[in-house]
Amino acid sequence: LDIPPIFRTQNRCAFPRIEALGLLLARFRSAGDMFELSMQYNRSQAAISQLINELSEFLDERWSHLL
């Protein structure tokens, strides 16, 4: 997927690529609020939200030619 080894958000939160992908997939899987994810991954809800938005955008831009 060409996710960088460390994915950094605009607010300077750093996520290892496997954690970033795991959080994105976990968010897509669950319909609940992000509180569960924040407790499970020990990250703030704001950081998770920003990661999901920015990683989704990154993947969309990177792979848009296939969609």
PDB file of C-alpha atoms in Angstrom:
ATOM      1  CA  LEU A   1       0.000   0.000   0.000  1.00  0.00           C
ATOM      2  CA  ASP A   2       3.082   2.243   0.125  1.00  0.00           C
ATOM      3  CA  ILE A   3       2.267   3.569   3.604  1.00  0.00           C
ATOM      4  CA  PRO A   4       5.449   5.184   4.961  1.00  0.00           C
ATOM      5  CA  PRO A   5       7.199   3.278   7.797  1.00  0.00           C
ATOM      6  CA  ILE A   6       6.124   6.081  10.159  1.00  0.00           C
ATOM      7  CA  PHE A   7       2.898   7.821   9.147  1.00  0.00           C
ATOM      8  CA  ARG A   8       2.781  11.350  10.597  1.00  0.00           C
ATOM      9  CA  THR A   9      -0.400  13.375  10.795  1.00  0.00           C
ATOM     10  CA  GLN A  10      -0.605  17.148  10.488  1.00  0.00           C
ATOM     11  CA  ASN A  11      -0.725  17.474  14.267  1.00  0.00           C
ATOM     12  CA  ARG A  12       2.564  15.507  14.451  1.00  0.00           C
ATOM     13  CA  CYS A  13       1.199  12.243  15.795  1.00  0.00           C
ATOM     14  CA  ALA A  14       3.372   9.392  14.576  1.00  0.00           C
ATOM     15  CA  PHE A  15       2.015   5.919  13.872  1.00  0.00           C
ATOM     16  CA  PRO A  16       4.003   2.905  12.716  1.00  0.00           C
ATOM     17  CA  ARG A  17       2.556   1.733   9.391  1.00  0.00           C
ATOM     18  CA  ILE A  18       1.117  -1.494  10.809  1.00  0.00           C
ATOM     19  CA  GLU A  19      -0.638   0.383  13.633  1.00  0.00           C
ATOM     20  CA  ALA A  20      -1.964   2.974  11.184  1.00  0.00           C
ATOM     21  CA  LEU A  21      -3.401   0.300   8.907  1.00  0.00           C
ATOM     22  CA  GLY A  22      -4.745  -1.635  11.895  1.00  0.00           C
ATOM     23  CA  LEU A  23      -6.549   1.430  13.219  1.00  0.00           C
ATOM     24  CA  LEU A  24      -8.000   2.239   9.803  1.00  0.00           C
ATOM     25  CA  LEU A  25      -9.315  -1.294   9.357  1.00  0.00           C
ATOM     26  CA  ALA A  26     -10.600  -1.429  12.949  1.00  0.00           C
ATOM     27  CA  ARG A  27     -12.495   1.818  12.397  1.00  0.00           C
ATOM     28  CA  PHE A  28     -14.040   0.522   9.176  1.00  0.00           C
ATOM     29  CA  ARG A  29     -15.009  -2.695  10.958  1.00  0.00           C
ATOM     30  CA  SER A  30     -16.693  -1.122  13.975  1.00  0.00           C
ATOM     31  CA  ALA A  31     -19.752   1.056  13.816  1.00  0.00           C
ATOM     32  CA  GLY A  32     -19.302   2.195  17.423  1.00  0.00           C
ATOM     33  CA  ASP A  33     -17.653   5.358  18.617  1.00  0.00           C
ATOM     34  CA  MET A  34     -13.915   5.838  18.725  1.00  0.00           C
ATOM     35  CA  PHE A  35     -13.761   5.574  22.503  1.00  0.00           C
ATOM     36  CA  GLU A  36     -13.310   1.804  22.203  1.00  0.00           C
ATOM     37  CA  LEU A  37     -10.446   2.251  19.746  1.00  0.00           C
ATOM     38  CA  SER A  38      -8.812   4.892  21.922  1.00  0.00           C
ATOM     39  CA  MET A  39      -8.891   2.537  24.899  1.00  0.00           C
ATOM     40  CA  GLN A  40      -7.704  -0.450  22.880  1.00  0.00           C
ATOM     41  CA  TYR A  41      -4.832   1.358  21.117  1.00  0.00           C
ATOM     42  CA  ASN A  42      -3.971   3.827  23.910  1.00  0.00           C
ATOM     43  CA  ARG A  43      -4.318   6.828  21.605  1.00  0.00           C
ATOM     44  CA  SER A  44      -6.510   9.905  21.886  1.00  0.00           C
ATOM     45  CA  GLN A  45      -9.740  10.005  19.924  1.00  0.00           C
ATOM     46  CA  ALA A  46      -8.510  13.137  18.156  1.00  0.00           C
ATOM     47  CA  ALA A  47      -5.291  11.426  17.037  1.00  0.00           C
ATOM     48  CA  ILE A  48      -7.203   8.386  15.776  1.00  0.00           C
ATOM     49  CA  SER A  49      -9.709  10.547  13.941  1.00  0.00           C
ATOM     50  CA  GLN A  50      -6.997  12.557  12.243  1.00  0.00           C
ATOM     51  CA  LEU A  51      -5.072   9.408  11.332  1.00  0.00           C
ATOM     52  CA  ILE A  52      -8.127   7.790   9.773  1.00  0.00           C
ATOM     53  CA  ASN A  53      -8.951  10.895   7.747  1.00  0.00           C
ATOM     54  CA  GLU A  54      -5.402  11.499   6.553  1.00  0.00           C
ATOM     55  CA  LEU A  55      -4.568   7.853   5.857  1.00  0.00           C
ATOM     56  CA  SER A  56      -7.815   7.411   3.903  1.00  0.00           C
ATOM     57  CA  GLU A  57      -6.939  10.493   1.874  1.00  0.00           C
ATOM     58  CA  PHE A  58      -3.359   9.270   1.356  1.00  0.00           C
ATOM     59  CA  LEU A  59      -4.505   5.851   0.123  1.00  0.00           C
ATOM     60  CA  ASP A  60      -7.180   7.402  -2.087  1.00  0.00           C
ATOM     61  CA  GLU A  61      -4.645   9.715  -3.734  1.00  0.00           C
ATOM     62  CA  ARG A  62      -2.034   6.968  -4.068  1.00  0.00           C
ATOM     63  CA  TRP A  63      -4.346   4.342  -5.532  1.00  0.00           C
ATOM     64  CA  SER A  64      -7.058   6.468  -7.205  1.00  0.00           C
ATOM     65  CA  HIS A  65      -6.018   5.207 -10.628  1.00  0.00           C
ATOM     66  CA  LEU A  66      -7.263   1.739  -9.621  1.00  0.00           C
ATOM     67  CA  LEU A  67     -10.647   2.876  -8.301  1.00  0.00           C
TER      68      LEU A  67
END
